[in-house]
PDB file of C-alpha atoms in Angstrom:
ATOM      1  CA  MET A   8     -22.332   0.530  60.922  1.00 33.00           C
ATOM      2  CA  PHE A   9     -25.391  -1.211  59.494  1.00 32.00           C
ATOM      3  CA  HIS A  10     -28.738   0.478  58.461  1.00 34.00           C
ATOM      4  CA  ARG A  11     -31.814  -1.661  59.125  1.00 33.00           C
ATOM      5  CA  LEU A  12     -34.486  -1.263  56.816  1.00 33.00           C
ATOM      6  CA  CYS A  13     -38.087  -1.423  57.905  1.00 33.00           C
ATOM      7  CA  LEU A  14     -38.871  -4.926  56.932  1.00 37.00           C
ATOM      8  CA  LEU A  15     -39.934  -8.008  58.724  1.00 39.00           C
ATOM      9  CA  PRO A  16     -38.017 -10.113  58.406  1.00 47.00           C
ATOM     10  CA  PHE A  17     -35.347  -7.594  58.383  1.00 48.00           C
ATOM     11  CA  VAL A  18     -32.492  -6.782  55.993  1.00 56.00           C
ATOM     12  CA  MET A  19     -29.196  -4.994  56.866  1.00 52.00           C
ATOM     13  CA  LEU A  20     -27.032  -3.215  54.654  1.00 49.00           C
ATOM     14  CA  ALA A  21     -23.267  -2.331  54.472  1.00 48.00           C
ATOM     15  CA  PRO A  22     -22.771   0.772  52.452  1.00 40.00           C
ATOM     16  CA  CYS A  23     -19.736   0.648  50.453  1.00 42.00           C
ATOM     17  CA  ALA A  24     -17.978   3.407  48.666  1.00 37.00           C
ATOM     18  CA  GLY A  25     -18.200   3.460  44.817  1.00 39.00           C
ATOM     19  CA  LEU A  26     -21.079   0.821  45.338  1.00 45.00           C
ATOM     20  CA  ALA A  27     -21.858  -0.678  41.776  1.00 61.00           C
ATOM     21  CA  ALA A  28     -24.754  -3.062  42.894  1.00 81.00           C
ATOM     22  CA  THR A  29     -28.453  -2.833  43.581  1.00 90.00           C
ATOM     23  CA  VAL A  30     -29.697  -4.860  46.595  1.00 92.00           C
ATOM     24  CA  HIS A  31     -32.991  -6.555  45.911  1.00 93.00           C
ATOM     25  CA  THR A  32     -35.404  -8.251  48.556  1.00 91.00           C
ATOM     26  CA  ASP A  33     -38.031  -9.446  46.124  1.00 90.00           C
ATOM     27  CA  LEU A  34     -37.619 -11.878  43.287  1.00 92.00           C
ATOM     28  CA  ALA A  35     -39.837  -9.859  40.898  1.00 94.00           C
ATOM     29  CA  SER A  36     -37.760  -6.805  41.073  1.00 96.00           C
ATOM     30  CA  PHE A  37     -34.395  -8.979  40.987  1.00 96.00           C
ATOM     31  CA  LEU A  38     -35.560 -10.697  37.868  1.00 96.00           C
ATOM     32  CA  THR A  39     -36.238  -7.486  36.055  1.00 96.00           C
ATOM     33  CA  ALA A  40     -32.941  -6.072  37.009  1.00 96.00           C
ATOM     34  CA  ALA A  41     -31.096  -9.305  35.987  1.00 96.00           C
ATOM     35  CA  PRO A  42     -32.895 -10.758  33.140  1.00 96.00           C
ATOM     36  CA  GLY A  43     -30.313 -13.074  32.004  1.00 95.00           C
ATOM     37  CA  ALA A  44     -30.087 -14.856  35.607  1.00 96.00           C
ATOM     38  CA  ALA A  45     -30.539 -18.711  35.353  1.00 94.00           C
ATOM     39  CA  VAL A  46     -32.102 -20.475  38.437  1.00 91.00           C
ATOM     40  CA  GLU A  47     -30.645 -23.558  40.144  1.00 89.00           C
ATOM     41  CA  THR A  48     -33.594 -25.138  42.130  1.00 84.00           C
ATOM     42  CA  PHE A  49     -31.123 -27.876  43.513  1.00 83.00           C
ATOM     43  CA  GLU A  50     -34.148 -30.396  42.938  1.00 80.00           C
ATOM     44  CA  SER A  51     -32.053 -32.796  40.975  1.00 81.00           C
ATOM     45  CA  LEU A  52     -29.818 -33.367  43.862  1.00 81.00           C
ATOM     46  CA  CYS A  53     -30.394 -36.382  46.069  1.00 80.00           C
ATOM     47  CA  VAL A  54     -29.648 -36.120  49.894  1.00 79.00           C
ATOM     48  CA  GLY A  55     -26.043 -35.826  50.416  1.00 82.00           C
ATOM     49  CA  GLU A  56     -25.084 -35.468  46.757  1.00 85.00           C
ATOM     50  CA  ALA A  57     -22.524 -32.808  46.022  1.00 86.00           C
ATOM     51  CA  VAL A  58     -23.223 -29.813  43.903  1.00 88.00           C
ATOM     52  CA  THR A  59     -20.275 -30.587  41.432  1.00 86.00           C
ATOM     53  CA  SER A  60     -23.134 -32.813  39.601  1.00 85.00           C
ATOM     54  CA  LEU A  61     -25.175 -29.669  38.754  1.00 88.00           C
ATOM     55  CA  PRO A  62     -24.536 -27.613  35.397  1.00 86.00           C
ATOM     56  CA  THR A  63     -23.057 -24.345  36.199  1.00 87.00           C
ATOM     57  CA  PRO A  64     -22.663 -22.364  33.224  1.00 87.00           C
ATOM     58  CA  HIS A  65     -19.660 -19.898  33.627  1.00 94.00           C
ATOM     59  CA  TYR A  66     -19.491 -20.279  37.375  1.00 93.00           C
ATOM     60  CA  ASP A  67     -18.471 -23.044  40.079  1.00 93.00           C
ATOM     61  CA  PHE A  68     -19.008 -23.635  43.736  1.00 91.00           C
ATOM     62  CA  GLY A  69     -16.180 -23.298  46.084  1.00 89.00           C
ATOM     63  CA  LEU A  70     -15.518 -25.619  49.080  1.00 86.00           C
ATOM     64  CA  LEU A  71     -17.069 -25.103  52.242  1.00 81.00           C
ATOM     65  CA  GLY A  72     -15.102 -24.302  55.402  1.00 76.00           C
ATOM     66  CA  ASN A  73     -14.764 -27.947  56.311  1.00 76.00           C
ATOM     67  CA  GLY A  74     -13.076 -28.513  52.839  1.00 83.00           C
ATOM     68  CA  GLN A  75     -16.234 -30.284  51.400  1.00 82.00           C
ATOM     69  CA  ASP A  76     -18.482 -29.454  48.690  1.00 86.00           C
ATOM     70  CA  PRO A  77     -21.970 -28.324  49.541  1.00 84.00           C
ATOM     71  CA  VAL A  78     -24.461 -31.018  49.196  1.00 83.00           C
ATOM     72  CA  GLY A  79     -28.116 -31.214  48.750  1.00 79.00           C
ATOM     73  CA  TYR A  80     -29.883 -31.504  52.328  1.00 75.00           C
ATOM     74  CA  ALA A  81     -33.608 -32.919  52.794  1.00 69.00           C
ATOM     75  CA  GLN A  82     -36.062 -34.195  50.233  1.00 61.00           C
ATOM     76  CA  SER A  83     -39.661 -32.647  49.914  1.00 57.00           C
ATOM     77  CA  ASN A  84     -41.544 -33.026  53.133  1.00 51.00           C
ATOM     78  CA  GLY A  85     -44.482 -30.669  52.531  1.00 51.00           C
ATOM     79  CA  GLY A  86     -42.294 -27.703  52.034  1.00 51.00           C
ATOM     80  CA  THR A  87     -40.385 -27.940  55.387  1.00 50.00           C
ATOM     81  CA  VAL A  88     -37.309 -29.973  56.522  1.00 49.00           C
ATOM     82  CA  SER A  89     -36.482 -31.737  59.754  1.00 42.00           C
ATOM     83  CA  SER A  90     -35.697 -28.986  61.871  1.00 45.00           C
ATOM     84  CA  GLY A  91     -39.183 -27.270  61.429  1.00 47.00           C
ATOM     85  CA  VAL A  92     -38.166 -23.714  61.003  1.00 54.00           C
ATOM     86  CA  ARG A  93     -36.292 -24.376  57.648  1.00 59.00           C
ATOM     87  CA  THR A  94     -38.430 -24.419  54.742  1.00 61.00           C
ATOM     88  CA  ILE A  95     -37.844 -25.467  50.980  1.00 66.00           C
ATOM     89  CA  VAL A  96     -38.973 -23.213  48.041  1.00 68.00           C
ATOM     90  CA  ASN A  97     -40.959 -25.335  45.546  1.00 63.00           C
ATOM     91  CA  SER A  98     -41.245 -28.278  48.131  1.00 62.00           C
ATOM     92  CA  GLY A  99     -38.318 -29.468  46.442  1.00 66.00           C
ATOM     93  CA  ASN A 100     -34.562 -29.907  47.715  1.00 69.00           C
ATOM     94  CA  ALA A 101     -32.863 -27.250  49.651  1.00 71.00           C
ATOM     95  CA  LEU A 102     -29.014 -26.727  49.688  1.00 75.00           C
ATOM     96  CA  PHE A 103     -27.844 -26.932  53.030  1.00 68.00           C
ATOM     97  CA  PRO A 104     -24.101 -26.288  53.578  1.00 69.00           C
ATOM     98  CA  GLY A 105     -23.565 -27.549  57.139  1.00 63.00           C
ATOM     99  CA  ALA A 106     -20.442 -25.587  57.547  1.00 66.00           C
ATOM    100  CA  GLY A 107     -20.316 -22.261  55.433  1.00 69.00           C
ATOM    101  CA  PRO A 108     -19.628 -20.128  53.497  1.00 85.00           C
ATOM    102  CA  ILE A 109     -21.304 -21.248  50.204  1.00 87.00           C
ATOM    103  CA  VAL A 110     -18.918 -19.636  47.619  1.00 91.00           C
ATOM    104  CA  VAL A 111     -19.920 -19.061  44.017  1.00 94.00           C
ATOM    105  CA  ALA A 112     -16.924 -18.019  41.586  1.00 94.00           C
ATOM    106  CA  ALA A 113     -17.051 -16.972  38.046  1.00 94.00           C
ATOM    107  CA  ASP A 114     -14.998 -19.008  35.429  1.00 94.00           C
ATOM    108  CA  ALA A 115     -11.880 -17.331  33.880  1.00 93.00           C
ATOM    109  CA  GLY A 116     -12.884 -14.608  31.579  1.00 94.00           C
ATOM    110  CA  TYR A 117     -16.489 -14.138  32.926  1.00 95.00           C
ATOM    111  CA  GLU A 118     -17.985 -11.768  35.594  1.00 94.00           C
ATOM    112  CA  ILE A 119     -21.063 -12.292  37.879  1.00 95.00           C
ATOM    113  CA  THR A 120     -23.603  -9.503  37.147  1.00 95.00           C
ATOM    114  CA  GLY A 121     -26.449 -10.723  39.228  1.00 96.00           C
ATOM    115  CA  PHE A 122     -26.855 -13.085  42.056  1.00 96.00           C
ATOM    116  CA  GLY A 123     -29.884 -14.122  44.240  1.00 94.00           C
ATOM    117  CA  TYR A 124     -31.301 -16.766  46.676  1.00 91.00           C
ATOM    118  CA  TRP A 125     -33.817 -17.606  49.145  1.00 88.00           C
ATOM    119  CA  ASN A 126     -32.558 -17.600  52.758  1.00 84.00           C
ATOM    120  CA  THR A 127     -34.869 -20.614  53.997  1.00 78.00           C
ATOM    121  CA  GLY A 128     -33.677 -20.900  57.359  1.00 69.00           C
ATOM    122  CA  GLY A 129     -36.475 -19.137  59.511  1.00 60.00           C
ATOM    123  CA  ASP A 130     -34.138 -18.748  62.491  1.00 67.00           C
ATOM    124  CA  ASP A 131     -31.017 -17.858  60.429  1.00 72.00           C
ATOM    125  CA  THR A 132     -29.356 -14.602  59.546  1.00 81.00           C
ATOM    126  CA  THR A 133     -27.179 -14.957  56.406  1.00 85.00           C
ATOM    127  CA  ARG A 134     -24.893 -12.495  54.900  1.00 87.00           C
ATOM    128  CA  LEU A 135     -24.262 -12.021  51.025  1.00 90.00           C
ATOM    129  CA  THR A 136     -20.956 -10.710  50.007  1.00 90.00           C
ATOM    130  CA  ALA A 137     -19.869  -9.727  46.537  1.00 90.00           C
ATOM    131  CA  PHE A 138     -16.025  -9.544  45.844  1.00 92.00           C
ATOM    132  CA  VAL A 139     -13.923  -8.039  43.172  1.00 89.00           C
ATOM    133  CA  GLY A 140     -10.744  -9.569  42.164  1.00 78.00           C
ATOM    134  CA  GLY A 141     -11.203 -12.092  45.069  1.00 66.00           C
ATOM    135  CA  ALA A 142     -10.503  -9.802  47.997  1.00 69.00           C
ATOM    136  CA  SER A 143     -12.162  -6.418  47.614  1.00 72.00           C
ATOM    137  CA  VAL A 144     -15.589  -6.284  48.980  1.00 82.00           C
ATOM    138  CA  LEU A 145     -17.772  -4.584  46.663  1.00 81.00           C
ATOM    139  CA  SER A 146     -21.147  -4.750  48.679  1.00 81.00           C
ATOM    140  CA  GLU A 147     -22.593  -6.811  51.484  1.00 84.00           C
ATOM    141  CA  VAL A 148     -26.257  -7.380  52.763  1.00 82.00           C
ATOM    142  CA  SER A 149     -27.713  -9.517  55.662  1.00 82.00           C
ATOM    143  CA  ALA A 150     -31.130 -10.677  56.347  1.00 75.00           C
ATOM    144  CA  PHE A 151     -33.052 -12.864  59.038  1.00 76.00           C
ATOM    145  CA  GLY A 152     -35.777 -15.185  58.265  1.00 74.00           C
ATOM    146  CA  ALA A 153     -37.111 -16.741  55.001  1.00 74.00           C
ATOM    147  CA  VAL A 154     -36.524 -13.756  52.659  1.00 82.00           C
ATOM    148  CA  PHE A 155     -35.007 -13.324  49.202  1.00 88.00           C
ATOM    149  CA  LEU A 156     -31.776 -11.672  48.863  1.00 90.00           C
ATOM    150  CA  GLY A 157     -30.067 -10.352  45.527  1.00 94.00           C
ATOM    151  CA  PHE A 158     -27.468  -8.166  43.962  1.00 94.00           C
ATOM    152  CA  ALA A 159     -28.011  -6.937  40.173  1.00 95.00           C
ATOM    153  CA  GLY A 160     -26.308  -4.303  38.248  1.00 92.00           C
ATOM    154  CA  MET A 161     -22.780  -5.687  39.480  1.00 92.00           C
ATOM    155  CA  SER A 162     -19.383  -4.981  37.535  1.00 89.00           C
ATOM    156  CA  GLY A 163     -16.159  -6.795  37.827  1.00 89.00           C
ATOM    157  CA  VAL A 164     -17.654  -9.277  40.541  1.00 93.00           C
ATOM    158  CA  SER A 165     -15.435 -12.332  40.600  1.00 93.00           C
ATOM    159  CA  SER A 166     -17.133 -14.231  43.413  1.00 94.00           C
ATOM    160  CA  LEU A 167     -19.589 -14.066  46.068  1.00 93.00           C
ATOM    161  CA  SER A 168     -20.089 -15.784  49.352  1.00 92.00           C
ATOM    162  CA  ILE A 169     -23.051 -16.639  51.520  1.00 89.00           C
ATOM    163  CA  SER A 170     -22.385 -16.997  55.334  1.00 86.00           C
ATOM    164  CA  GLY A 171     -24.200 -17.681  58.362  1.00 82.00           C
ATOM    165  CA  GLU A 172     -24.035 -15.204  61.147  1.00 80.00           C
ATOM    166  CA  THR A 173     -26.076 -16.602  63.968  1.00 70.00           C
ATOM    167  CA  GLY A 174     -26.142 -19.580  66.122  1.00 59.00           C
ATOM    168  CA  ASN A 175     -23.621 -22.238  65.075  1.00 58.00           C
ATOM    169  CA  GLY A 176     -23.300 -21.020  61.468  1.00 61.00           C
ATOM    170  CA  TRP A 177     -25.588 -23.718  60.134  1.00 71.00           C
ATOM    171  CA  PHE A 178     -28.018 -22.252  57.371  1.00 79.00           C
ATOM    172  CA  SER A 179     -29.914 -23.216  54.324  1.00 80.00           C
ATOM    173  CA  ILE A 180     -30.585 -21.591  50.818  1.00 85.00           C
ATOM    174  CA  ASP A 181     -32.879 -22.624  48.101  1.00 84.00           C
ATOM    175  CA  ASP A 182     -33.444 -21.554  44.610  1.00 87.00           C
ATOM    176  CA  MET A 183     -30.370 -19.626  43.459  1.00 91.00           C
ATOM    177  CA  TRP A 184     -29.924 -17.212  40.519  1.00 95.00           C
ATOM    178  CA  VAL A 185     -26.783 -16.402  38.704  1.00 96.00           C
ATOM    179  CA  GLU A 186     -26.344 -13.967  35.930  1.00 96.00           C
ATOM    180  CA  THR A 187     -22.765 -14.073  34.152  1.00 96.00           C
ATOM    181  CA  ALA A 188     -21.281 -12.067  31.455  1.00 94.00           C
ATOM    182  CA  ALA A 189     -18.105 -12.056  29.642  1.00 94.00           C
ATOM    183  CA  MET A 190     -15.426  -9.819  30.857  1.00 86.00           C
ATOM    184  CA  PRO A 191     -15.327  -6.636  28.825  1.00 78.00           C
ATOM    185  CA  ALA A 192     -11.880  -6.134  26.759  1.00 72.00           C
ATOM    186  CA  VAL A 193      -9.505  -3.713  28.491  1.00 64.00           C
ATOM    187  CA  PRO A 194      -8.667  -0.825  26.093  1.00 61.00           C
ATOM    188  CA  LEU A 195      -4.971   0.173  25.999  1.00 54.00           C
ATOM    189  CA  PRO A 196      -4.097   3.359  27.797  1.00 59.00           C
ATOM    190  CA  ALA A 197      -3.800   6.289  25.661  1.00 56.00           C
ATOM    191  CA  THR A 198      -0.038   6.336  26.371  1.00 62.00           C
ATOM    192  CA  SER A 199       0.506   2.810  25.019  1.00 53.00           C
ATOM    193  CA  VAL A 200      -1.508   3.630  21.817  1.00 52.00           C
ATOM    194  CA  LEU A 201       0.827   6.767  21.246  1.00 61.00           C
ATOM    195  CA  LEU A 202       3.887   4.454  22.106  1.00 58.00           C
ATOM    196  CA  LEU A 203       2.804   2.024  19.371  1.00 56.00           C
ATOM    197  CA  ALA A 204       2.188   4.835  16.927  1.00 60.00           C
ATOM    198  CA  ALA A 205       5.759   6.200  17.788  1.00 60.00           C
ATOM    199  CA  LEU A 206       7.341   2.666  17.312  1.00 58.00           C
ATOM    200  CA  GLY A 207       5.596   2.359  13.904  1.00 59.00           C
ATOM    201  CA  ALA A 208       6.567   5.628  12.665  1.00 59.00           C
ATOM    202  CA  VAL A 209      10.143   4.937  13.719  1.00 53.00           C
ATOM    203  CA  GLY A 210      10.113   1.507  11.893  1.00 54.00           C
ATOM    204  CA  ALA A 211       8.714   3.167   8.671  1.00 54.00           C
ATOM    205  CA  ALA A 212      11.604   5.765   8.570  1.00 54.00           C
ATOM    206  CA  ALA A 213      14.161   3.105   9.156  1.00 54.00           C
ATOM    207  CA  HIS A 214      12.775   1.103   6.138  1.00 51.00           C
ATOM    208  CA  ARG A 215      12.737   4.166   3.939  1.00 54.00           C
ATOM    209  CA  LYS A 216      16.414   4.702   4.881  1.00 55.00           C
ATOM    210  CA  ARG A 217      17.503   1.226   4.079  1.00 54.00           C
ATOM    211  CA  PRO A 218      19.779   1.294   1.084  1.00 56.00           C
ATOM    212  CA  SER A 219      18.295  -0.532  -1.846  1.00 56.00           C
ATOM    213  CA  LYS A 220      20.417  -3.627  -3.329  1.00 53.00           C
TER     214      LYS A 220
END
């Protein structure tokens, strides 16, 4: 069951048990909560150029539902693209997947702690989903219209997906922010520490009892 906030364009939230992420619908508050987030504007992409040419520190893009890489779509055209209702942030290029979802996954040894983007399709609803371990859903948020969506304060997130929920599933995003961090070291359970200490004591005792030559 979704709870719709009193916003126009609207945002819908899916409450999750043990939520460890904060939803942001404005860029300023997101950047305050995720100060290490790096922006990708997609403005270096040519139309039809795959995102694999972009620098992606500690994360990578997954393949779309059609088995292809997301590509740059539409050059600057006064801030709008050919379909009219779609807009381009900064009047640059927009990332338009064609067949979603767009998947962003952390590199080995890293987690995604903050993620945000502009939903630039004026008549599209997109859903942002954060995953832990590639399968378990941490949080979800949906929005309609040209709005900003972001998660911050996440822990243990291995990947996120942006999917279209309306019409034929085509949607566009622009200006994407990703904040990553090295995965924290996992401490040994107390029982393991005690076992290692016991083994060390046994080894020391055996060494003392060994007859001298």
